[in-house]
Amino acid sequence: MLESFIFATILIGFFGIIFKQNLVMKIVSMDVMSTGVISYYVLLASKNGLFTPIIGNKDNISYADPVPQSVILTAIVIGLSIQSLMLVGAMKLAKNNPTLETREIEKNNTP
Amino acid sequence: MNTLTIIWIAIPFFIGFNIYLLPQFDRYLALGVCIISGVYALQIFNYSSPINLNLLDNFGVILVADRLSSFFILTNSIVTAAVIFYCWNLEKTAFFYTQLIILHGSVNAVFVCADFISLYVALEVIGIAAFLLIAYPRSDRSIWVALRYLFVSNTAMLFYLVGAILVYQTHHSFGFAGLKGSPPEAIALIFLGLLTKGGIFISGLWLPLTHSEAETPVSAMLSGVVVKAGVFPLVRCALMIEELDPIIRLFGMGTALLGVGYAIFEKDSKRMLAFHTVSQLGFILAAPKVGGFYALTHGLVKSALFLISGVLPSRNLKELKDQPINTPIWIALVVASLSISGFPLLSGFGAKVLTMKNILSWQEIGMNLAAFGTAISFAKFFFLPHDSQTGKAKVQSGFWAAMALLLGGLVVANVFYTQAYTVTNSIKPLATIFLGWVAYFLIFQRSIIKLPRVIEQFEHLIGGMSLMLILLFWMVFS
């Protein structure tokens, strides 16, 4: 159930990248897609349990798998930096193309 | 050797950031990093057994350095050094060298890692560094091209991440070896990411615009080594897992034909070179076993060609026909073009012969056609007018240092495969080149066909990814 929601998020983000005309909206759609991917990692990590894997005095509780979570942390950071870079690019482009319509930008900037 | 590997991976990043602190030594530091990489590559080449590092258990980082990686690392170091020579007198800021060295370091990291997550990190760092290098002139066009590149590569990498977790789910490890026995959707998703990043087949059509619109040294770097970062994991997977070998070979053949098909009809010299990169990447994948040598040759040739196209008076091949170019530049151009068409005495010949020997029977027609197409499209460069008086002052000494390094490398690289020099082996490439020239004169010189660029539009590139995904699913399932 949750899995299908997550895949729906990924797909909605993906189609947003294709169908949205505005450059900023495209960037936001990509963020939606990456949110979907991140939550998929979190979901798979919690398949065996929900507890944080920290040493404590309780024993034999079902821990969440720490590996996917730690791995996706890197992807979150990379995603953030790419988002910000792209938004800076969009800002620069907005000076000469105030509407940020991708079709227009593409037409003006391809030889 | 293990500690050495780790130090070698860390050094470009460390020095890269230090370049920004010591701007007056930028070129020397950058060159130093390239030399270190080159020495390291030769070290592993001589090492008999592959170096396997398993940091922090099997969840952690897995590194493998063997002969295949040493070829790729050597390419990387030579190409980066040539680009630095080319920029030596060009008044580039320290920022440029910082990005260049970080790009160099992350490409190096791709060539040794053997698990999907460190590969992901390295590929994304490549994406960011390449974005900054392409957007460096900060004109509207360069920003748009860079943005487009980052968009395509990041979307592909998101699919890749989903594939990586599916591999982890089945094997509890991210290692490349886990691709065996993973569900087909994992393989399809990971391949989509790598194919797009490496510029293979339809999903690689972002490449021509990006590589041709970047600045000369940047496009030399991008075409010479950066795309190989996407190809290398594919080659590694094909060698590790037998079931994937035919798929990768098929993609190699498709790419070789597609790229060459576009290149023949292209009238813009830089775009033609970029399409050629697509086709040559196909050659690397068509015979994964010997891909390393081909990658070395192609990296040297392509960066040389891109650097030369930067000093030509025009990008349009039609205009070039009326404007004579300086003879020494023309000679460099001809040497590079001969190597890429597989002329003996240059390492392009050895690489082509080796590749042709290692392809399977069903690939033969396609690969020979692609080699023939290469000869046709490079005939455009052979027959340009030249004269020893024009344009002498325009070229600085840095350009010639870069050429000496790259073209010298082509001659020296022959030592890797000296068995190629037999009479029967030499006849075929010579005949191919000759027939290519004839075909060029009879047919293609006059052709005015302009292939449409619709498929290279941004939205079509992203949409093409979904089609590729379906194709990959179908291929992996059957």
Coordinates of C-alpha atoms in Angstrom, one line a residue:
Chain A
M1 CA 0.0 0.0 0.0
L2 CA 2.6 2.5 1.1
E3 CA 4.9 1.3 -1.6
S4 CA 2.3 2.1 -4.3
F5 CA 1.9 5.6 -2.9
I6 CA 5.7 6.1 -3.0
F7 CA 5.8 4.9 -6.6
A8 CA 2.9 7.3 -7.4
T9 CA 5.0 10.1 -6.0
I10 CA 8.0 9.2 -8.1
L11 CA 5.9 9.0 -11.2
I12 CA 4.0 12.2 -10.5
G13 CA 7.4 14.0 -10.1
F14 CA 8.7 12.4 -13.3
F15 CA 5.7 13.5 -15.3
G16 CA 5.8 16.9 -13.7
I17 CA 9.3 17.3 -15.2
I18 CA 8.0 16.5 -18.6
F19 CA 4.7 18.3 -18.6
K20 CA 5.2 21.5 -16.6
Q21 CA 6.2 24.4 -18.8
N22 CA 7.8 26.6 -16.2
L23 CA 11.5 26.0 -15.3
V24 CA 11.0 26.4 -11.6
M25 CA 8.1 24.0 -11.6
K26 CA 10.2 21.5 -13.4
I27 CA 12.9 21.9 -10.7
V28 CA 10.2 21.5 -8.0
S29 CA 8.9 18.4 -9.8
M30 CA 12.3 16.9 -9.7
D31 CA 12.4 17.5 -6.0
V32 CA 9.1 15.7 -5.6
M33 CA 10.6 12.8 -7.5
S34 CA 13.6 12.7 -5.3
T35 CA 11.4 12.9 -2.2
G36 CA 9.6 9.7 -3.5
V37 CA 13.0 8.0 -3.9
I38 CA 14.1 8.9 -0.4
S39 CA 10.9 7.7 1.2
Y40 CA 11.3 4.4 -0.7
Y41 CA 14.6 4.0 1.1
V42 CA 13.1 4.8 4.4
L43 CA 10.2 2.4 3.8
L44 CA 12.5 -0.5 2.9
A45 CA 14.7 0.3 5.9
S46 CA 11.7 -0.1 8.2
K47 CA 10.5 -3.4 6.8
N48 CA 11.9 -5.3 9.8
G49 CA 11.1 -2.9 12.6
L50 CA 10.8 0.7 13.5
F51 CA 13.2 1.2 16.4
T52 CA 16.3 3.3 16.0
P53 CA 19.4 1.1 16.1
I54 CA 21.1 2.7 19.1
I55 CA 22.6 0.7 22.0
G56 CA 20.1 0.7 24.9
N57 CA 19.0 -1.5 27.8
K58 CA 16.1 -3.1 26.0
D59 CA 16.9 -6.3 24.2
N60 CA 15.5 -8.1 21.2
I61 CA 13.4 -5.4 19.8
S62 CA 13.0 -5.1 16.0
Y63 CA 15.4 -2.6 14.7
A64 CA 15.2 -0.6 11.4
D65 CA 17.9 -1.4 9.0
P66 CA 20.4 1.4 9.4
V67 CA 22.2 1.0 6.1
P68 CA 19.6 2.4 3.6
Q69 CA 19.0 5.3 6.0
S70 CA 22.6 6.3 6.2
V71 CA 23.1 5.8 2.5
I72 CA 20.1 8.0 1.6
L73 CA 21.4 10.7 3.8
T74 CA 24.2 11.2 1.2
A75 CA 21.6 11.3 -1.5
I76 CA 19.6 13.9 0.4
V77 CA 22.6 16.2 0.7
I78 CA 23.5 15.8 -3.0
G79 CA 19.9 16.4 -4.0
L80 CA 19.8 19.6 -1.9
S81 CA 23.0 20.9 -3.5
I82 CA 21.8 20.1 -7.0
Q83 CA 18.5 21.8 -6.3
S84 CA 20.2 24.9 -5.1
L85 CA 22.6 25.0 -8.0
M86 CA 19.7 24.6 -10.5
L87 CA 17.7 27.4 -8.8
V88 CA 20.7 29.7 -9.1
G89 CA 20.8 28.8 -12.8
A90 CA 17.1 29.6 -13.1
M91 CA 17.6 32.9 -11.3
K92 CA 20.3 33.9 -13.8
L93 CA 18.1 32.8 -16.7
A94 CA 15.2 34.8 -15.3
K95 CA 17.0 38.1 -16.0
N96 CA 16.6 37.7 -19.8
N97 CA 13.6 35.3 -19.8
P98 CA 11.2 36.6 -17.1
T99 CA 8.5 34.0 -17.8
L100 CA 10.9 31.1 -17.5
E101 CA 9.0 29.2 -20.1
T102 CA 11.4 26.3 -21.0
R103 CA 10.2 26.2 -24.7
E104 CA 11.2 29.8 -25.1
I105 CA 14.5 29.5 -23.3
E106 CA 15.3 26.4 -25.4
K107 CA 14.4 28.2 -28.6
N108 CA 16.6 31.2 -27.8
N109 CA 19.6 29.2 -26.7
T110 CA 20.0 26.4 -29.1
P111 CA 22.0 27.0 -32.3
Chain B
M1 CA 49.2 -0.6 -2.1
N2 CA 45.9 -0.4 -0.3
T3 CA 46.8 2.8 1.6
L4 CA 48.2 4.2 -1.6
T5 CA 44.9 3.7 -3.3
I6 CA 43.0 5.6 -0.6
I7 CA 45.5 8.4 -0.5
W8 CA 45.3 8.7 -4.3
I9 CA 41.5 9.0 -4.2
A10 CA 41.6 11.7 -1.5
I11 CA 44.4 13.7 -3.0
P12 CA 42.6 15.5 -5.9
F13 CA 39.9 16.7 -3.5
F14 CA 42.4 17.9 -1.0
I15 CA 44.5 19.7 -3.5
G16 CA 41.5 20.8 -5.4
F17 CA 40.2 22.9 -2.6
N18 CA 43.7 24.1 -1.7
I19 CA 44.1 25.5 -5.2
Y20 CA 41.5 28.0 -4.3
L21 CA 43.5 29.0 -1.3
L22 CA 46.8 29.3 -3.2
P23 CA 45.7 30.8 -6.5
Q24 CA 49.2 31.7 -7.6
F25 CA 50.2 28.0 -7.8
D26 CA 47.0 26.8 -9.5
R27 CA 48.4 25.4 -12.7
Y28 CA 51.3 23.6 -11.0
L29 CA 49.2 22.0 -8.3
A30 CA 46.7 20.9 -10.9
L31 CA 49.4 19.4 -13.0
G32 CA 50.9 17.7 -10.0
V33 CA 47.6 15.9 -9.4
C34 CA 47.6 14.6 -12.9
I35 CA 51.1 13.3 -12.7
I36 CA 50.2 11.5 -9.4
S37 CA 47.3 9.8 -11.1
G38 CA 49.3 8.8 -14.1
V39 CA 52.0 7.3 -12.0
Y40 CA 49.4 5.4 -9.9
A41 CA 47.8 4.1 -13.1
L42 CA 51.1 2.7 -14.3
Q43 CA 51.6 1.1 -10.9
I44 CA 48.3 -0.8 -11.0
F45 CA 49.0 -1.8 -14.6
N46 CA 52.1 -3.6 -13.5
Y47 CA 50.5 -5.1 -10.4
S48 CA 49.7 -8.7 -11.1
S49 CA 46.5 -9.2 -9.1
P50 CA 43.6 -6.8 -8.8
I51 CA 43.5 -4.7 -5.7
N52 CA 40.3 -5.3 -3.7
L53 CA 39.4 -3.1 -0.8
N54 CA 36.4 -3.8 1.3
L55 CA 36.1 -0.8 3.7
L56 CA 33.7 -1.3 6.7
D57 CA 32.2 -4.7 6.0
N58 CA 30.1 -5.6 3.0
F59 CA 27.7 -2.8 3.5
G60 CA 30.5 -0.3 3.1
V61 CA 32.6 0.9 0.2
I62 CA 34.1 -1.7 -2.1
L63 CA 37.0 -0.6 -4.3
V64 CA 38.5 -2.7 -7.1
A65 CA 41.5 -1.5 -9.0
D66 CA 42.7 -3.7 -11.9
R67 CA 44.1 -3.5 -15.4
L68 CA 40.8 -2.2 -16.8
S69 CA 40.7 0.7 -14.3
S70 CA 44.3 1.5 -15.0
F71 CA 43.6 2.2 -18.6
F72 CA 40.7 4.5 -17.7
I73 CA 42.8 6.3 -15.0
L74 CA 45.6 6.8 -17.4
T75 CA 43.3 8.3 -20.0
N76 CA 41.9 10.6 -17.3
S77 CA 45.4 11.8 -16.2
I78 CA 46.7 12.4 -19.7
V79 CA 43.6 14.2 -20.9
T80 CA 43.4 16.5 -17.8
A81 CA 47.1 17.3 -18.1
A82 CA 46.6 18.2 -21.8
V83 CA 43.7 20.4 -20.9
I84 CA 45.8 22.2 -18.2
F85 CA 48.6 22.7 -20.8
Y86 CA 46.0 24.2 -23.2
C87 CA 44.8 26.6 -20.5
W88 CA 48.3 27.5 -19.3
N89 CA 48.4 30.9 -20.9
L90 CA 44.7 31.5 -21.1
E91 CA 44.2 33.5 -17.9
K92 CA 41.8 31.0 -16.3
T93 CA 41.0 31.8 -12.7
A94 CA 41.8 29.5 -9.8
F95 CA 38.1 28.5 -9.7
F96 CA 38.4 26.8 -13.1
Y97 CA 41.4 24.7 -11.9
T98 CA 39.6 23.8 -8.7
Q99 CA 36.6 22.5 -10.6
L100 CA 38.9 20.8 -13.1
I101 CA 40.8 18.9 -10.4
I102 CA 37.6 18.0 -8.5
L103 CA 36.2 16.6 -11.7
H104 CA 39.4 14.7 -12.3
G105 CA 39.2 13.3 -8.8
S106 CA 35.6 12.2 -9.0
V107 CA 36.1 10.6 -12.4
N108 CA 39.1 8.7 -10.9
A109 CA 36.8 7.6 -8.0
V110 CA 34.3 6.1 -10.5
F111 CA 37.1 4.1 -12.1
V112 CA 37.9 2.2 -8.9
C113 CA 34.6 1.9 -7.0
A114 CA 32.7 -1.4 -7.2
D115 CA 29.6 -0.7 -5.3
F116 CA 26.5 1.2 -6.3
I117 CA 26.4 3.9 -3.7
S118 CA 30.0 5.2 -4.0
L119 CA 29.4 5.1 -7.7
Y120 CA 26.3 7.2 -7.2
V121 CA 28.2 9.7 -5.1
A122 CA 31.0 9.9 -7.6
L123 CA 28.7 10.3 -10.6
E124 CA 26.7 13.1 -8.9
V125 CA 29.9 15.0 -8.0
I126 CA 30.9 14.7 -11.6
G127 CA 27.5 16.1 -12.5
I128 CA 28.0 19.1 -10.3
A129 CA 31.6 19.8 -11.3
A130 CA 30.7 19.5 -15.0
F131 CA 27.7 21.8 -14.5
L132 CA 30.0 24.4 -13.0
L133 CA 32.6 24.0 -15.7
I134 CA 30.0 24.3 -18.5
A135 CA 28.3 27.3 -16.9
Y136 CA 31.6 29.0 -16.3
P137 CA 31.3 31.7 -19.0
R138 CA 27.9 32.5 -17.4
S139 CA 26.2 33.4 -20.7
D140 CA 22.5 32.5 -21.1
R141 CA 23.3 29.8 -23.5
S142 CA 26.0 28.1 -21.4
I143 CA 23.7 28.3 -18.3
W144 CA 20.9 26.7 -20.1
V145 CA 23.1 23.9 -21.6
A146 CA 24.5 23.2 -18.2
L147 CA 21.1 23.2 -16.5
R148 CA 19.8 20.8 -19.1
Y149 CA 22.8 18.5 -18.5
L150 CA 22.3 18.5 -14.7
F151 CA 18.5 18.0 -15.1
V152 CA 18.9 15.0 -17.4
S153 CA 21.7 13.4 -15.4
N154 CA 20.0 13.9 -12.0
T155 CA 16.7 12.5 -13.2
A156 CA 18.5 9.4 -14.5
M157 CA 20.4 9.1 -11.2
L158 CA 17.1 9.1 -9.3
F159 CA 16.0 6.1 -11.2
Y160 CA 19.4 4.6 -10.6
L161 CA 18.9 5.1 -6.8
V162 CA 15.7 3.1 -6.9
G163 CA 17.5 0.3 -8.7
A164 CA 20.3 0.4 -6.1
I165 CA 18.0 -0.2 -3.2
L166 CA 16.4 -3.1 -4.9
V167 CA 19.8 -4.7 -5.3
Y168 CA 20.4 -4.1 -1.6
Q169 CA 17.1 -5.6 -0.7
T170 CA 18.0 -8.9 -2.4
H171 CA 21.6 -9.2 -1.3
H172 CA 22.1 -6.9 1.7
S173 CA 25.1 -5.4 -0.1
F174 CA 25.5 -2.7 -2.7
G175 CA 28.4 -4.4 -4.5
F176 CA 28.3 -4.8 -8.3
A177 CA 28.3 -8.6 -7.9
G178 CA 24.9 -8.3 -6.4
L179 CA 23.4 -7.5 -9.8
K180 CA 23.4 -11.2 -10.5
G181 CA 20.2 -12.6 -9.1
S182 CA 18.6 -9.2 -8.5
P183 CA 15.1 -8.7 -9.8
P184 CA 15.0 -7.5 -13.5
E185 CA 13.6 -4.1 -12.5
A186 CA 16.7 -3.4 -10.5
I187 CA 18.9 -4.1 -13.5
A188 CA 16.7 -2.0 -15.8
L189 CA 16.7 1.0 -13.5
I190 CA 20.4 0.9 -12.8
F191 CA 21.2 0.5 -16.5
L192 CA 18.9 3.4 -17.4
G193 CA 20.9 5.6 -15.0
L194 CA 24.3 4.5 -16.4
L195 CA 23.2 4.6 -20.0
T196 CA 22.0 8.1 -19.7
K197 CA 25.0 9.3 -17.8
G198 CA 27.4 7.6 -20.2
G199 CA 25.6 8.9 -23.3
I200 CA 24.7 5.6 -24.8
F201 CA 22.0 5.0 -27.5
I202 CA 18.8 7.1 -27.5
S203 CA 19.2 8.2 -23.9
G204 CA 22.6 9.7 -24.8
L205 CA 21.3 12.3 -27.1
W206 CA 21.7 15.0 -24.5
L207 CA 25.4 14.7 -25.3
P208 CA 25.9 16.4 -28.7
L209 CA 24.5 19.8 -27.6
T210 CA 26.2 19.8 -24.2
H211 CA 29.6 18.8 -25.6
S212 CA 29.5 21.2 -28.6
E213 CA 28.3 24.2 -26.7
A214 CA 30.8 24.0 -23.9
E215 CA 34.1 25.9 -24.1
T216 CA 36.9 24.2 -25.9
P217 CA 38.9 22.8 -22.9
V218 CA 35.7 21.8 -21.1
S219 CA 34.4 19.9 -24.1
A220 CA 37.7 18.2 -24.5
M221 CA 37.5 17.1 -20.8
L222 CA 33.8 16.1 -21.1
S223 CA 34.3 14.0 -24.3
G224 CA 37.6 12.7 -23.3
V225 CA 36.9 11.3 -19.9
V226 CA 33.7 12.3 -18.2
V227 CA 31.3 10.3 -20.4
K228 CA 33.5 7.3 -19.7
A229 CA 32.5 7.5 -16.1
G230 CA 29.1 6.2 -17.2
V231 CA 30.5 3.6 -19.5
F232 CA 33.1 2.1 -17.1
P233 CA 30.5 0.6 -14.6
L234 CA 28.7 -1.0 -17.6
V235 CA 31.9 -2.6 -18.8
R236 CA 32.7 -3.8 -15.3
C237 CA 29.2 -5.3 -14.9
A238 CA 29.4 -7.0 -18.3
L239 CA 32.7 -8.6 -17.3
M240 CA 31.4 -9.6 -13.9
I241 CA 28.0 -11.0 -14.9
E242 CA 27.7 -13.1 -18.0
E243 CA 23.9 -12.7 -18.5
L244 CA 24.3 -9.0 -19.0
D245 CA 27.1 -9.3 -21.5
P246 CA 24.8 -9.6 -24.6
I247 CA 22.6 -6.7 -23.6
I248 CA 25.6 -4.4 -23.2
R249 CA 27.1 -5.6 -26.5
L250 CA 23.8 -4.9 -28.2
F251 CA 23.7 -1.4 -26.8
G252 CA 27.3 -0.9 -27.9
M253 CA 26.4 -1.8 -31.5
G254 CA 23.3 0.3 -31.5
T255 CA 25.2 3.3 -30.2
A256 CA 28.0 2.9 -32.6
L257 CA 25.6 3.0 -35.5
L258 CA 23.4 5.7 -34.2
G259 CA 26.3 8.1 -33.4
V260 CA 28.0 7.6 -36.7
G261 CA 24.7 7.9 -38.6
Y262 CA 24.3 11.4 -37.2
A263 CA 27.9 12.3 -37.6
I264 CA 28.1 11.7 -41.3
F265 CA 25.4 14.3 -42.0
E266 CA 26.6 16.9 -39.5
K267 CA 27.9 20.2 -40.9
D268 CA 29.2 21.6 -37.6
S269 CA 32.7 20.4 -36.7
K270 CA 32.1 20.4 -32.9
R271 CA 28.7 18.7 -33.1
M272 CA 30.2 16.1 -35.4
L273 CA 32.9 15.3 -32.9
A274 CA 30.3 15.1 -30.2
F275 CA 28.2 12.6 -32.2
H276 CA 31.4 10.7 -32.7
T277 CA 31.9 10.4 -29.0
V278 CA 28.5 8.7 -28.9
S279 CA 29.6 6.2 -31.6
Q280 CA 33.0 5.5 -30.1
L281 CA 31.4 4.8 -26.7
G282 CA 29.5 2.2 -28.5
F283 CA 32.8 0.7 -29.7
I284 CA 34.0 0.5 -26.1
L285 CA 30.8 -1.4 -25.0
A286 CA 30.7 -3.6 -28.0
A287 CA 33.7 -5.6 -26.7
P288 CA 33.8 -5.1 -23.0
K289 CA 36.8 -7.3 -22.5
V290 CA 39.1 -4.9 -24.4
G291 CA 37.1 -1.7 -23.7
G292 CA 39.9 -0.3 -21.6
F293 CA 42.4 0.1 -24.4
Y294 CA 39.8 1.5 -26.7
A295 CA 38.8 4.0 -24.1
L296 CA 42.4 5.2 -23.7
T297 CA 42.8 5.7 -27.5
H298 CA 39.5 7.4 -27.8
G299 CA 40.1 9.7 -24.9
L300 CA 43.4 10.9 -26.3
V301 CA 42.1 11.3 -29.8
K302 CA 38.8 13.0 -28.9
S303 CA 40.3 15.5 -26.6
A304 CA 43.0 16.3 -29.2
L305 CA 40.3 16.8 -31.8
F306 CA 38.2 19.1 -29.6
L307 CA 41.3 21.2 -28.7
I308 CA 42.1 21.5 -32.4
S309 CA 38.6 22.5 -33.3
G310 CA 38.9 25.3 -30.8
V311 CA 41.8 26.9 -32.8
L312 CA 40.2 26.4 -36.2
P313 CA 38.9 29.7 -37.8
S314 CA 35.3 28.5 -37.9
R315 CA 33.0 25.8 -36.6
N316 CA 31.1 25.4 -39.8
L317 CA 32.6 22.9 -42.1
K318 CA 31.4 24.8 -45.2
E319 CA 33.2 27.9 -44.1
L320 CA 36.3 25.9 -43.3
K321 CA 36.4 24.8 -46.9
D322 CA 37.0 28.3 -48.1
Q323 CA 39.4 29.4 -45.3
P324 CA 42.8 27.7 -45.4
I325 CA 44.1 26.6 -42.0
N326 CA 47.6 26.8 -40.7
T327 CA 49.6 23.7 -41.9
P328 CA 50.9 22.5 -38.6
I329 CA 47.4 22.6 -37.1
W330 CA 46.2 20.7 -40.2
I331 CA 48.9 18.0 -39.7
A332 CA 47.8 17.6 -36.1
L333 CA 44.2 17.4 -37.2
V334 CA 45.0 14.7 -39.8
V335 CA 47.0 12.6 -37.4
A336 CA 44.2 12.6 -34.9
S337 CA 41.6 11.8 -37.6
L338 CA 43.8 9.0 -39.0
S339 CA 44.0 7.5 -35.6
I340 CA 40.3 7.5 -35.0
S341 CA 39.7 5.9 -38.4
G342 CA 42.1 3.2 -37.5
F343 CA 45.2 4.0 -39.5
P344 CA 48.3 1.8 -38.7
L345 CA 51.1 3.2 -36.6
L346 CA 48.7 5.0 -34.4
S347 CA 47.0 3.3 -31.5
G348 CA 43.6 3.7 -33.0
F349 CA 44.6 0.9 -35.3
G350 CA 45.5 -1.5 -32.5
A351 CA 42.3 -0.6 -30.6
K352 CA 40.1 -1.2 -33.6
V353 CA 41.8 -4.5 -34.5
L354 CA 41.5 -5.7 -30.9
T355 CA 37.8 -4.7 -30.7
M356 CA 37.0 -6.4 -34.0
K357 CA 38.7 -9.6 -32.8
N358 CA 36.6 -9.6 -29.6
I359 CA 33.1 -9.0 -31.0
L360 CA 30.7 -11.8 -31.5
S361 CA 29.5 -12.9 -34.9
W362 CA 26.2 -11.1 -34.9
Q363 CA 27.9 -7.8 -34.2
E364 CA 30.3 -8.0 -37.1
I365 CA 28.2 -6.3 -39.8
G366 CA 27.1 -3.5 -37.5
M367 CA 30.6 -2.7 -36.2
N368 CA 32.2 -2.8 -39.6
L369 CA 29.5 -0.4 -40.9
A370 CA 30.3 1.9 -38.0
A371 CA 34.0 1.8 -38.7
F372 CA 33.2 2.6 -42.3
G373 CA 31.0 5.5 -41.2
T374 CA 33.9 6.8 -39.1
A375 CA 36.2 6.9 -42.1
I376 CA 33.5 8.8 -44.1
S377 CA 32.9 11.4 -41.5
F378 CA 36.5 12.1 -40.9
A379 CA 37.2 12.5 -44.6
K380 CA 35.6 15.9 -44.0
F381 CA 38.7 16.9 -42.1
F382 CA 41.4 15.4 -44.4
F383 CA 40.5 17.5 -47.4
L384 CA 40.4 20.9 -45.8
P385 CA 42.6 23.4 -47.5
H386 CA 45.7 24.4 -45.6
D387 CA 48.6 26.9 -46.0
S388 CA 51.6 27.7 -43.9
Q389 CA 51.1 31.4 -43.6
T390 CA 47.6 32.0 -42.1
G391 CA 46.7 32.2 -38.5
K392 CA 50.1 31.6 -37.0
A393 CA 49.9 34.1 -34.2
K394 CA 46.6 32.8 -32.8
V395 CA 48.0 29.6 -31.3
Q396 CA 50.0 29.7 -28.1
S397 CA 52.7 27.3 -27.0
G398 CA 50.3 25.6 -24.5
F399 CA 48.3 24.3 -27.4
W400 CA 51.4 22.6 -28.9
A401 CA 52.3 21.1 -25.5
A402 CA 48.9 19.6 -25.3
M403 CA 49.1 18.2 -28.8
A404 CA 52.5 16.8 -28.2
L405 CA 51.2 15.0 -25.1
L406 CA 48.0 13.7 -26.7
L407 CA 49.4 12.7 -30.1
G408 CA 52.6 11.4 -28.6
G409 CA 50.5 9.3 -26.3
L410 CA 48.7 7.9 -29.4
V411 CA 52.0 6.7 -30.8
V412 CA 53.3 5.4 -27.5
A413 CA 50.1 3.6 -26.7
N414 CA 50.8 1.2 -29.5
V415 CA 53.0 -0.8 -27.2
F416 CA 50.0 -2.2 -25.4
Y417 CA 49.1 -4.3 -28.4
T418 CA 52.0 -4.8 -30.8
Q419 CA 50.6 -8.1 -32.1
A420 CA 48.2 -6.1 -34.2
Y421 CA 50.8 -5.4 -36.9
T422 CA 50.3 -8.2 -39.4
V423 CA 49.6 -7.8 -43.1
T424 CA 46.1 -9.2 -42.9
N425 CA 45.2 -6.9 -40.0
S426 CA 46.5 -3.8 -41.8
I427 CA 44.7 -4.3 -45.0
K428 CA 41.2 -4.1 -43.6
P429 CA 41.5 -0.7 -41.9
L430 CA 43.3 0.7 -44.9
A431 CA 40.6 -0.5 -47.2
T432 CA 38.0 0.9 -44.9
I433 CA 39.6 4.3 -44.9
F434 CA 40.0 4.3 -48.7
L435 CA 36.4 3.2 -49.3
G436 CA 35.3 5.8 -46.8
W437 CA 37.1 8.6 -48.8
V438 CA 35.6 7.3 -52.0
A439 CA 32.1 7.3 -50.6
Y440 CA 32.7 10.8 -49.2
F441 CA 33.7 12.2 -52.5
L442 CA 31.0 10.4 -54.5
I443 CA 28.0 10.8 -52.2
F444 CA 28.4 12.6 -48.9
Q445 CA 30.3 15.6 -49.9
R446 CA 27.3 16.9 -51.8
S447 CA 24.6 15.8 -49.5
I448 CA 22.6 18.6 -47.9
I449 CA 20.4 16.4 -45.7
K450 CA 20.0 18.0 -42.3
L451 CA 18.8 15.5 -39.7
P452 CA 16.1 16.9 -37.4
R453 CA 17.0 17.8 -33.9
V454 CA 13.6 17.3 -32.4
I455 CA 14.7 14.3 -30.4
E456 CA 17.3 16.4 -28.7
Q457 CA 14.8 18.8 -27.1
F458 CA 14.8 18.8 -23.4
E459 CA 11.4 17.3 -22.8
H460 CA 11.9 14.6 -25.4
L461 CA 15.1 13.6 -23.6
I462 CA 13.3 13.1 -20.3
G463 CA 10.4 11.4 -22.1
G464 CA 12.9 9.2 -24.0
M465 CA 14.0 7.9 -20.6
S466 CA 10.7 6.3 -19.9
L467 CA 10.7 4.6 -23.3
M468 CA 14.2 3.4 -22.6
L469 CA 13.1 2.0 -19.3
I470 CA 10.4 0.0 -21.0
L471 CA 12.9 -1.3 -23.6
L472 CA 15.3 -2.2 -20.8
F473 CA 12.6 -4.1 -18.9
W474 CA 11.7 -6.0 -21.9
M475 CA 15.4 -6.9 -22.6
V476 CA 16.2 -7.9 -19.1
F477 CA 13.0 -10.0 -18.7
S478 CA 13.6 -12.0 -21.9

